[in-house]
PDB file of C-alpha atoms in Angstrom:
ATOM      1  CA  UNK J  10     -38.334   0.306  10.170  1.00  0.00           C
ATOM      2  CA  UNK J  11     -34.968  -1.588   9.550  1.00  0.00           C
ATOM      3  CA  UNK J  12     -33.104  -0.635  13.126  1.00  0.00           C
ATOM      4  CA  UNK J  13     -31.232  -2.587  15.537  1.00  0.00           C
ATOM      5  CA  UNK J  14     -32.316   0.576  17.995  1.00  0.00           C
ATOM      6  CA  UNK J  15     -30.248  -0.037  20.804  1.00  0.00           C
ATOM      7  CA  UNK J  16     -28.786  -3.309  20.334  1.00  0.00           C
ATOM      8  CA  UNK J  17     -25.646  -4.488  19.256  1.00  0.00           C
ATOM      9  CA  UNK J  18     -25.257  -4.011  15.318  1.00  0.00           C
ATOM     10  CA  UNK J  19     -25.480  -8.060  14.751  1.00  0.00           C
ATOM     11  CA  UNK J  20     -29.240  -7.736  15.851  1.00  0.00           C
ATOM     12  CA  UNK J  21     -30.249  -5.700  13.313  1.00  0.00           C
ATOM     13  CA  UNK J  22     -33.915  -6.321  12.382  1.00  0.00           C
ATOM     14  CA  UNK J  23     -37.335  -4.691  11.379  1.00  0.00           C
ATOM     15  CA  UNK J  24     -39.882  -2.896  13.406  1.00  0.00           C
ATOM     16  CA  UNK J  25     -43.367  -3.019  11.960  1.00  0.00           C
ATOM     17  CA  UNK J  26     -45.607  -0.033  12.500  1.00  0.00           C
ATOM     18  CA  UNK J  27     -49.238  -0.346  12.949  1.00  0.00           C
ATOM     19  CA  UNK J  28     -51.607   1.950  10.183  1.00  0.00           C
ATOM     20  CA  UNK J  29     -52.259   4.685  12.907  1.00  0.00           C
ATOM     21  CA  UNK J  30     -47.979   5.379  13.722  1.00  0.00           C
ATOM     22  CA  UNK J  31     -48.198   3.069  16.701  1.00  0.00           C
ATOM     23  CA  UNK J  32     -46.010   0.289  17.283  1.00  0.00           C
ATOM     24  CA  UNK J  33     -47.314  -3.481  16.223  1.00  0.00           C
ATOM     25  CA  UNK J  34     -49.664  -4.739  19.526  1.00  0.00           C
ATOM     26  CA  UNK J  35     -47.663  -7.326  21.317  1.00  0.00           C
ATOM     27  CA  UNK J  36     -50.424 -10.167  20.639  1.00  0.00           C
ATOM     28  CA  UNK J  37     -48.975  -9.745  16.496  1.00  0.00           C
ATOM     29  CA  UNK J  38     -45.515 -10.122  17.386  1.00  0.00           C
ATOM     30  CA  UNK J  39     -45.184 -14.105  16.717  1.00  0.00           C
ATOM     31  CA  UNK J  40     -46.774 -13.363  13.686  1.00  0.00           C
ATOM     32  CA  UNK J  41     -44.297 -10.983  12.027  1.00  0.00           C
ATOM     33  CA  UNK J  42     -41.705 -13.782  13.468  1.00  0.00           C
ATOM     34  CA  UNK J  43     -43.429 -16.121  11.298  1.00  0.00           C
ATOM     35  CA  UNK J  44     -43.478 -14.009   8.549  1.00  0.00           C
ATOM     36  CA  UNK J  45     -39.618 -12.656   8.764  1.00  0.00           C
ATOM     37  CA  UNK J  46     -38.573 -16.070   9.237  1.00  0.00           C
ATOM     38  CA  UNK J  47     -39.929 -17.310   5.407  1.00  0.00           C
ATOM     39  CA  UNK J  48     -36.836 -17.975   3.256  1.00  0.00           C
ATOM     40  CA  UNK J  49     -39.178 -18.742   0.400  1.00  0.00           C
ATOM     41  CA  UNK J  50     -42.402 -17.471  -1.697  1.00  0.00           C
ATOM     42  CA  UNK J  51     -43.948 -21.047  -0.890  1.00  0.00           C
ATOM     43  CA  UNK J  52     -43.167 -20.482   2.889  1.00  0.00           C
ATOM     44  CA  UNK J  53     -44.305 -17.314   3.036  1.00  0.00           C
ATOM     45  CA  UNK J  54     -47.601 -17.909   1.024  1.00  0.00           C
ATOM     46  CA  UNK J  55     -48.077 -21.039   2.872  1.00  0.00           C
ATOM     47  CA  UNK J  56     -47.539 -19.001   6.738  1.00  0.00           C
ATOM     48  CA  UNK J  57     -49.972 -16.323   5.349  1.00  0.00           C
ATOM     49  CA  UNK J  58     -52.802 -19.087   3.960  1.00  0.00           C
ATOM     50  CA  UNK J  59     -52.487 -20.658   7.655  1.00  0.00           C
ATOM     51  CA  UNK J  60     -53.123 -16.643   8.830  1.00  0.00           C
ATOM     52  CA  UNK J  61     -55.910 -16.173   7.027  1.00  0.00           C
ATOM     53  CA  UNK J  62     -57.639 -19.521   7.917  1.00  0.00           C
ATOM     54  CA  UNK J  63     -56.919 -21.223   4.406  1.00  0.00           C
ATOM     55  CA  UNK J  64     -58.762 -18.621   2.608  1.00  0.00           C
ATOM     56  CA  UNK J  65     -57.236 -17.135  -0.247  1.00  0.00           C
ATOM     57  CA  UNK J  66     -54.501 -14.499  -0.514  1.00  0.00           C
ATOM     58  CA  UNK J  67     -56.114 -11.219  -1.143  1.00  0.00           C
ATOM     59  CA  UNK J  68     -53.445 -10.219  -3.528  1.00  0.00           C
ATOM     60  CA  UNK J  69     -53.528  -7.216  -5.326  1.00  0.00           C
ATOM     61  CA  UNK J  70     -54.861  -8.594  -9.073  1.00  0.00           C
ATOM     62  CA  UNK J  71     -56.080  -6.165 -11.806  1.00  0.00           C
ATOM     63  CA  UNK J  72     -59.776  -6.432 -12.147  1.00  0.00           C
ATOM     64  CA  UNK J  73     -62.511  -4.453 -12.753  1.00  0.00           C
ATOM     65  CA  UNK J  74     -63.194  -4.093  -8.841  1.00  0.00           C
ATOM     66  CA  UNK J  75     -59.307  -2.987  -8.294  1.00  0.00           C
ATOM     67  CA  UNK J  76     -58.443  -0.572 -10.889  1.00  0.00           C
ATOM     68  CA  UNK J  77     -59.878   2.415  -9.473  1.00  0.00           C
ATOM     69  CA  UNK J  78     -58.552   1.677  -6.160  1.00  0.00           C
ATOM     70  CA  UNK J  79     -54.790   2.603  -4.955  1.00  0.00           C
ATOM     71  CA  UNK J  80     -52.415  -0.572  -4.002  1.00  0.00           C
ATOM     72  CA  UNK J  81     -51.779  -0.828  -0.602  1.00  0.00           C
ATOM     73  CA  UNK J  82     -48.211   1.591   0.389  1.00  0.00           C
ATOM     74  CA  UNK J  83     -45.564   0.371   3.001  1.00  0.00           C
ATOM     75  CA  UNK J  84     -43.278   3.234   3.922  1.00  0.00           C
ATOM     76  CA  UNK J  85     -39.620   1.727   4.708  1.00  0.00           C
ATOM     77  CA  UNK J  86     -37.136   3.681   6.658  1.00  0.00           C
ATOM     78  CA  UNK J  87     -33.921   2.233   8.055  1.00  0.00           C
ATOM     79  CA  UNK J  88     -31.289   3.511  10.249  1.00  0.00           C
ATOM     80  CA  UNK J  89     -27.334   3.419   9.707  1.00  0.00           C
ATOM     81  CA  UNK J  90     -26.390   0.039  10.647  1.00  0.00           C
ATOM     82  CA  UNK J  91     -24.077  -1.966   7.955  1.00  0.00           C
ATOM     83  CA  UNK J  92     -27.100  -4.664   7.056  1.00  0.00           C
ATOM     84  CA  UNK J  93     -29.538  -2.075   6.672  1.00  0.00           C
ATOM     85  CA  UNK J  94     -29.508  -2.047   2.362  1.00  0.00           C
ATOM     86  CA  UNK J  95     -30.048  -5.680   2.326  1.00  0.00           C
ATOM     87  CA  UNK J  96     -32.682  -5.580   4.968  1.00  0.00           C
ATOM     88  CA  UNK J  97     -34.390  -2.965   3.127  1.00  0.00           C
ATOM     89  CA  UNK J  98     -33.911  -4.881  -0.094  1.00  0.00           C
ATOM     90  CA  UNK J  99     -36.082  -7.879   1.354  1.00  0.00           C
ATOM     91  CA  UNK J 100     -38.526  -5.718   2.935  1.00  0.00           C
ATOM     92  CA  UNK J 101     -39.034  -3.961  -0.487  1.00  0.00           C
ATOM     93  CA  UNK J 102     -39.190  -7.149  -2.703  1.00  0.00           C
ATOM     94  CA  UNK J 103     -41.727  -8.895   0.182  1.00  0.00           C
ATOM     95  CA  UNK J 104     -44.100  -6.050   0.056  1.00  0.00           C
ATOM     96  CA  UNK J 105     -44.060  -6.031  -4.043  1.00  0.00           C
ATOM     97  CA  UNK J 106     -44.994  -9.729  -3.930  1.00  0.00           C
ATOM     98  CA  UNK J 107     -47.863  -9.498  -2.031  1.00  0.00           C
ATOM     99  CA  UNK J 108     -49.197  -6.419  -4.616  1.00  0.00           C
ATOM    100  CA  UNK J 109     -48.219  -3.205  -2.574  1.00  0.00           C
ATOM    101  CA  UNK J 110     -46.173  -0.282  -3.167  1.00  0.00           C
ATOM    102  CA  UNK J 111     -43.195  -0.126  -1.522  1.00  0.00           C
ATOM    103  CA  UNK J 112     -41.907   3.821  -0.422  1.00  0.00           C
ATOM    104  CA  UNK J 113     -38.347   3.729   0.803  1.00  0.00           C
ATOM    105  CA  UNK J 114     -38.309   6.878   3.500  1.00  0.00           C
ATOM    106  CA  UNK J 115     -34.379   6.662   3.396  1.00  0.00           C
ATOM    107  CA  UNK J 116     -32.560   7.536   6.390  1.00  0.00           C
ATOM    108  CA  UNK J 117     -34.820   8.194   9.264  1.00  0.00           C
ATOM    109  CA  UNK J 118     -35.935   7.720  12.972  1.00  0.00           C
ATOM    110  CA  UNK J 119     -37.715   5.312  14.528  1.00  0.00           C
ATOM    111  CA  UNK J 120     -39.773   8.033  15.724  1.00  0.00           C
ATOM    112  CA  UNK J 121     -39.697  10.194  12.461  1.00  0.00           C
ATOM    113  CA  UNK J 122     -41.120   6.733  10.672  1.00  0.00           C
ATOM    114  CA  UNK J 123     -44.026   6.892  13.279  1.00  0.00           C
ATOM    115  CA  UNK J 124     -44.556  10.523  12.486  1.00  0.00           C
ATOM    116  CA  UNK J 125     -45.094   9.778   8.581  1.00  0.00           C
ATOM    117  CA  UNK J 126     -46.858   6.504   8.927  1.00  0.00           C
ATOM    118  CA  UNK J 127     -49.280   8.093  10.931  1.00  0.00           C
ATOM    119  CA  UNK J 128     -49.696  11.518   8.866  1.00  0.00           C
ATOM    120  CA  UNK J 129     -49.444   9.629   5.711  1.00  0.00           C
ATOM    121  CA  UNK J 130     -52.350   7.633   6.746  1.00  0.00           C
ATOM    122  CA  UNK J 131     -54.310  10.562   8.475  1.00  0.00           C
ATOM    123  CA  UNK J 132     -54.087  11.965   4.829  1.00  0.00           C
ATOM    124  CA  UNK J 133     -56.079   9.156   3.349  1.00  0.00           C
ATOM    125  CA  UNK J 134     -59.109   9.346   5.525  1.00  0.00           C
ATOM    126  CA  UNK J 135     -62.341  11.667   5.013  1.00  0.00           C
ATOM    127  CA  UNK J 136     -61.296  14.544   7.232  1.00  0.00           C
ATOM    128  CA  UNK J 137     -58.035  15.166   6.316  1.00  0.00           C
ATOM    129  CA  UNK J 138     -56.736  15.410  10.040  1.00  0.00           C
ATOM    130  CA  UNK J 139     -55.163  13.391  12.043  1.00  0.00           C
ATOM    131  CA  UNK J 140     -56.607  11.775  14.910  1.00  0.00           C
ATOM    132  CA  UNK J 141     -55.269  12.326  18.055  1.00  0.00           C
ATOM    133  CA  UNK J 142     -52.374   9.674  19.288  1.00  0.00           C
ATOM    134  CA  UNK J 143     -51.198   9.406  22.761  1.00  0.00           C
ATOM    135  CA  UNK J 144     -47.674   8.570  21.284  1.00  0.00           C
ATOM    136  CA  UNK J 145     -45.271  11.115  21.654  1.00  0.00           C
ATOM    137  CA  UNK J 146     -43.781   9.839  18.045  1.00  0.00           C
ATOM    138  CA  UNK J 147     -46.920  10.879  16.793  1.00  0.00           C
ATOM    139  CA  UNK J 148     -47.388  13.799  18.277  1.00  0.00           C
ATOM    140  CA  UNK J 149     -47.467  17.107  15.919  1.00  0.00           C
ATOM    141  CA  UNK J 150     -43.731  18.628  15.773  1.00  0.00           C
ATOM    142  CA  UNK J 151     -45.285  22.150  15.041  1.00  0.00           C
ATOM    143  CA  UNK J 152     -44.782  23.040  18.509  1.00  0.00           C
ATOM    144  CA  UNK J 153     -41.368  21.731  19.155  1.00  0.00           C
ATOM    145  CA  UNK J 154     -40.006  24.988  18.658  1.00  0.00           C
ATOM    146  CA  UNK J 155     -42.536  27.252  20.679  1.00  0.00           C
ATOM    147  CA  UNK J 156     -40.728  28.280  24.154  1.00  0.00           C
ATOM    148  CA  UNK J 157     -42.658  29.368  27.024  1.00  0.00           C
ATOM    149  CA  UNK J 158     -41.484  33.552  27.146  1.00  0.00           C
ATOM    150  CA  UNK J 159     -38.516  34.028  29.185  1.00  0.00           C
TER     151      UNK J 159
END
């Protein structure tokens, strides 16, 4: 999510949402730093080598192992701040290099961005339903409009 939140517009910056609509644990947060702070390929491939112990990338390469299976997806959304389009910009082209799919959201919430991570990835697993999340961004809108009777 490209959002300042509430901050002052010159502090514009990305939130990174975990697979299951939750925010990124605290413990990953130097990480991302690392990673948003790359001003080149070589940087970035070099901070995610160190990541991954020196192992090699697992970038997305067409083999016979890979075709059948979908790339990776990153859902973008960004908010109305001035910096937003070339924040979302990077964030596209980064998540292309590495071999995912990039799906731009447009316009949206910081909580509306949990709401389709979350359902998005719900989707993808064997049961079809969502697990339940204690996170009220997560939490089912179908009810939002139910009112106790009067």
């Amino acid at each position: 999510m490209v959002t300042a939140s509430h901050n002052p517009v010159q502090d514009n910056g990305v939130k990174i949402v975990d697979p299951s609509g939750e925010m990124l644990v605290q413990s990953l947060e130097p990480i991302a730093t690392d990673l948003a702070c790359c001003s080149s390929a070589e940087q970035l491939i070099a901070v995610l080598s160190l990541m991954l112990g020196n192992k090699p990338l697992p970038i997305a390469e067409a083999s016979s192992s890979t075709l059948h299976r979908p790339r990776p997806c990153v859902l973008i959304g960004f908010d109305t701040r001035p910096s937003a389009a070339v924040l979302v910009a990077a964030a596209r082209a980064g998540v292309e290099a590495l071999g995912c799919r990039a799906v731009l959201c447009g316009m949206v919430t910081t909580p509306q961005l949990h709401f389709l991570v979350h359902h998005g990835n719900a989707a993808q697993s064997p049961t079809d339903t969502p697990s339940p999340s204690p996170n009220p961004h997560v939490t089912d809108s179908s009810n939002a409009r139910k009112h106790p009777p009067l």
